[in-house]
Amino acid sequence: MADDDATTPWLIVGLGNPGGEYAGNRHNIGFMVADLLAERIGGRFKAHKARAQVVEGRIGPPGPANRRVVLAKPMSFMNLSGGPVTALRDFYKVPVDRIVAVHDELDIDYATLRLKLGGGDNGHNGLKSMTKSLGPDYHRVRCGIGRPPGRMQVADFVLKDFSSSERKELDWFVDRSADAVECLVLEGLERAQSAYNA
């Protein structure tokens, strides 16, 4: 099993929409976390035939304790994320319980994290598409963005950039989310939940 642990990669999927006009949107926090993880492992995203950008590398200390990871940003738009993720799963031969979706979550307060395995999609189009393709049994790192103010529509809220007050905490929040992904991969879900679930 230990040998399998070392060779079978984890597929860490940051959910978002491709294109500069979406880069700072609340819906794109998954991309932001994936970008930071790529920076940490010293990798650059490259186009993959699965309609995604990917970085391959290892996280964790040098030696047997580290883990092989594939970081991915689907380039298909959020509501079609399942196609690229399934193609990457097949290409890298990743079991579903080693897939991690990093995504924005309306039902959690801003800058709050929750990690879990499986569950519903809670109306999130990226998760809906992934679950349709893979089933529900993948890990989620849920990055809280809070609810829209007043009567603002959810779709408008998630496709807006973070507010100036939110941006003051955004770097810290993305950094903490990346830490939580690393903890999940290296130490397991229970340890990551007790460290990062608020």
Short mmCIF file of C-alpha atoms in Angstrom, two decimals:
data_model
loop_
_atom_site.label_atom_id
_atom_site.label_comp_id
_atom_site.label_asym_id
_atom_site.label_seq_id
_atom_site.Cartn_x
_atom_site.Cartn_y
_atom_site.Cartn_z
CA MET A 1 0.00 0.00 0.00
CA ALA A 2 2.81 2.44 0.87
CA ASP A 3 4.28 1.98 -2.58
CA ASP A 4 0.90 2.65 -4.15
CA ASP A 5 0.62 5.76 -1.97
CA ALA A 6 3.85 7.09 -3.41
CA THR A 7 3.07 6.45 -7.07
CA THR A 8 -0.67 7.14 -7.37
CA PRO A 9 -1.13 10.89 -7.70
CA TRP A 10 -3.72 13.13 -6.11
CA LEU A 11 -5.69 15.26 -8.58
CA ILE A 12 -6.32 18.70 -7.11
CA VAL A 13 -8.85 20.64 -9.17
CA GLY A 14 -9.26 24.38 -8.68
CA LEU A 15 -12.69 25.34 -10.02
CA GLY A 16 -13.19 28.59 -11.89
CA ASN A 17 -13.85 30.18 -15.26
CA PRO A 18 -11.04 30.70 -17.79
CA GLY A 19 -10.28 34.17 -19.12
CA GLY A 20 -8.94 37.40 -17.68
CA GLU A 21 -12.36 38.96 -17.15
CA TYR A 22 -13.17 36.27 -14.55
CA ALA A 23 -9.78 36.12 -12.83
CA GLY A 24 -10.72 38.10 -9.70
CA ASN A 25 -14.28 36.76 -9.34
CA ARG A 26 -15.49 35.07 -6.17
CA HIS A 27 -16.31 32.03 -8.35
CA ASN A 28 -12.59 31.75 -9.21
CA ILE A 29 -11.13 31.24 -5.76
CA GLY A 30 -10.39 27.62 -6.75
CA PHE A 31 -8.11 28.90 -9.54
CA MET A 32 -6.41 31.26 -7.07
CA VAL A 33 -5.64 28.39 -4.69
CA ALA A 34 -4.38 26.19 -7.55
CA ASP A 35 -2.10 29.03 -8.71
CA LEU A 36 -0.61 29.38 -5.23
CA LEU A 37 -0.06 25.61 -4.90
CA ALA A 38 1.70 25.62 -8.30
CA GLU A 39 3.93 28.45 -7.10
CA ARG A 40 4.76 26.50 -3.94
CA ILE A 41 5.88 23.42 -5.88
CA GLY A 42 7.76 25.54 -8.41
CA GLY A 43 5.62 24.50 -11.38
CA ARG A 44 3.99 26.33 -14.27
CA PHE A 45 0.61 25.46 -15.70
CA LYS A 46 0.72 23.95 -19.17
CA ALA A 47 -2.11 23.10 -21.56
CA HIS A 48 -3.26 19.47 -21.42
CA LYS A 49 -5.30 17.66 -24.08
CA ALA A 50 -8.05 17.17 -21.46
CA ARG A 51 -9.11 20.84 -21.91
CA ALA A 52 -7.34 21.84 -18.72
CA GLN A 53 -4.14 23.44 -17.58
CA VAL A 54 -2.04 21.18 -15.38
CA VAL A 55 1.09 21.17 -13.23
CA GLU A 56 2.65 17.94 -12.00
CA GLY A 57 4.85 17.87 -8.92
CA ARG A 58 5.19 16.76 -5.33
CA ILE A 59 4.10 18.33 -2.08
CA GLY A 60 5.50 17.68 1.36
CA PRO A 61 9.02 17.22 2.69
CA PRO A 62 11.71 15.57 0.57
CA GLY A 63 11.72 11.79 0.97
CA PRO A 64 9.05 9.10 1.25
CA ALA A 65 6.52 11.27 3.09
CA ASN A 66 5.77 13.50 0.13
CA ARG A 67 2.95 12.96 -2.34
CA ARG A 68 2.70 13.15 -6.10
CA VAL A 69 0.07 15.70 -7.18
CA VAL A 70 -1.49 16.91 -10.39
CA LEU A 71 -2.87 20.44 -10.05
CA ALA A 72 -5.56 21.25 -12.60
CA LYS A 73 -7.62 24.19 -13.78
CA PRO A 74 -10.40 23.09 -16.18
CA MET A 75 -10.58 25.42 -19.20
CA SER A 76 -14.17 24.47 -20.06
CA PHE A 77 -16.09 27.01 -17.95
CA MET A 78 -17.44 26.13 -14.54
CA ASN A 79 -20.66 24.34 -15.53
CA LEU A 80 -18.73 21.89 -17.77
CA SER A 81 -15.88 21.08 -15.34
CA GLY A 82 -16.78 17.37 -15.16
CA GLY A 83 -15.54 16.61 -18.69
CA PRO A 84 -11.94 17.79 -18.21
CA VAL A 85 -11.75 16.33 -14.68
CA THR A 86 -12.92 12.91 -15.91
CA ALA A 87 -10.40 13.01 -18.77
CA LEU A 88 -7.62 13.85 -16.29
CA ARG A 89 -8.74 11.10 -13.92
CA ASP A 90 -8.51 8.59 -16.76
CA PHE A 91 -5.19 9.93 -18.06
CA TYR A 92 -3.46 9.88 -14.64
CA LYS A 93 -5.40 6.84 -13.32
CA VAL A 94 -6.54 8.61 -10.16
CA PRO A 95 -9.11 6.94 -7.86
CA VAL A 96 -12.08 9.21 -7.10
CA ASP A 97 -11.17 9.44 -3.40
CA ARG A 98 -7.88 11.10 -4.44
CA ILE A 99 -9.65 13.89 -6.32
CA VAL A 100 -9.97 17.20 -4.48
CA ALA A 101 -12.25 20.01 -5.72
CA VAL A 102 -11.35 23.47 -4.39
CA HIS A 103 -14.35 25.77 -4.81
CA ASP A 104 -16.32 28.78 -3.60
CA GLU A 105 -19.16 28.07 -1.15
CA LEU A 106 -22.10 30.45 -0.59
CA ASP A 107 -23.38 28.82 2.61
CA ILE A 108 -20.18 29.47 4.55
CA ASP A 109 -19.08 32.88 5.82
CA TYR A 110 -16.35 34.65 3.91
CA ALA A 111 -12.77 33.49 4.68
CA THR A 112 -14.04 30.35 6.45
CA LEU A 113 -13.06 26.85 5.32
CA ARG A 114 -14.75 23.47 5.50
CA LEU A 115 -13.32 20.18 4.18
CA LYS A 116 -15.39 17.10 3.49
CA LEU A 117 -15.61 13.90 1.45
CA GLY A 118 -18.70 13.42 -0.73
CA GLY A 119 -22.05 15.14 -0.37
CA GLY A 120 -24.37 17.19 -2.58
CA ASP A 121 -23.50 20.04 -4.92
CA ASN A 122 -25.50 22.72 -3.06
CA GLY A 123 -26.42 24.37 -6.36
CA HIS A 124 -22.76 24.83 -7.38
CA ASN A 125 -22.54 24.26 -11.14
CA GLY A 126 -18.93 23.10 -11.06
CA LEU A 127 -19.66 20.44 -8.45
CA LYS A 128 -22.88 19.48 -10.24
CA SER A 129 -20.90 18.78 -13.42
CA MET A 130 -18.15 16.89 -11.55
CA THR A 131 -20.66 14.75 -9.63
CA LYS A 132 -22.54 13.91 -12.84
CA SER A 133 -19.27 12.63 -14.35
CA LEU A 134 -17.55 11.09 -11.31
CA GLY A 135 -20.19 10.41 -8.68
CA PRO A 136 -20.13 12.35 -5.38
CA ASP A 137 -17.27 10.59 -3.57
CA TYR A 138 -14.45 13.10 -4.08
CA HIS A 139 -12.99 15.50 -1.51
CA ARG A 140 -14.05 19.13 -1.34
CA VAL A 141 -12.19 22.10 0.08
CA ARG A 142 -15.04 24.59 0.46
CA CYS A 143 -13.90 28.21 0.53
CA GLY A 144 -16.61 30.38 2.08
CA ILE A 145 -17.67 33.48 0.15
CA GLY A 146 -20.88 34.22 2.10
CA ARG A 147 -24.28 35.13 0.71
CA PRO A 148 -25.10 37.98 -1.70
CA PRO A 149 -26.13 41.23 -0.01
CA GLY A 150 -29.73 42.45 -0.25
CA ARG A 151 -31.51 41.26 -3.36
CA MET A 152 -28.45 40.62 -5.50
CA GLN A 153 -28.80 37.46 -7.57
CA VAL A 154 -26.44 34.60 -6.73
CA ALA A 155 -25.17 34.46 -10.32
CA ASP A 156 -24.26 38.16 -10.23
CA PHE A 157 -22.61 37.82 -6.82
CA VAL A 158 -20.32 34.91 -7.70
CA LEU A 159 -19.25 36.55 -10.98
CA LYS A 160 -18.22 39.77 -9.25
CA ASP A 161 -14.74 40.45 -7.91
CA PHE A 162 -14.15 40.36 -4.16
CA SER A 163 -15.02 43.66 -2.47
CA SER A 164 -12.25 45.98 -1.28
CA SER A 165 -12.83 44.93 2.35
CA GLU A 166 -12.75 41.23 1.36
CA ARG A 167 -9.55 41.74 -0.61
CA LYS A 168 -7.75 42.77 2.60
CA GLU A 169 -8.12 39.15 3.79
CA LEU A 170 -8.00 37.42 0.40
CA ASP A 171 -4.27 36.63 0.29
CA TRP A 172 -4.47 35.16 3.79
CA PHE A 173 -7.57 33.16 2.87
CA VAL A 174 -6.04 31.73 -0.33
CA ASP A 175 -2.87 30.88 1.61
CA ARG A 176 -4.86 29.09 4.33
CA SER A 177 -6.90 27.22 1.70
CA ALA A 178 -3.67 26.01 0.05
CA ASP A 179 -2.38 24.90 3.48
CA ALA A 180 -5.61 22.94 4.00
CA VAL A 181 -5.20 21.15 0.64
CA GLU A 182 -1.63 20.19 1.54
CA CYS A 183 -2.71 18.94 4.98
CA LEU A 184 -5.52 16.86 3.41
CA VAL A 185 -3.14 15.20 0.94
CA LEU A 186 -0.29 14.63 3.41
CA GLU A 187 -2.13 13.88 6.65
CA GLY A 188 -5.66 12.81 5.72
CA LEU A 189 -9.14 14.26 5.96
CA GLU A 190 -9.69 13.99 9.72
CA ARG A 191 -6.48 15.78 10.54
CA ALA A 192 -7.22 18.50 7.96
CA GLN A 193 -10.77 18.93 9.25
CA SER A 194 -9.66 19.33 12.85
CA ALA A 195 -7.00 21.86 11.81
CA TYR A 196 -8.98 23.92 9.28
CA ASN A 197 -12.75 23.43 9.65
CA ALA A 198 -14.04 26.52 11.39
#
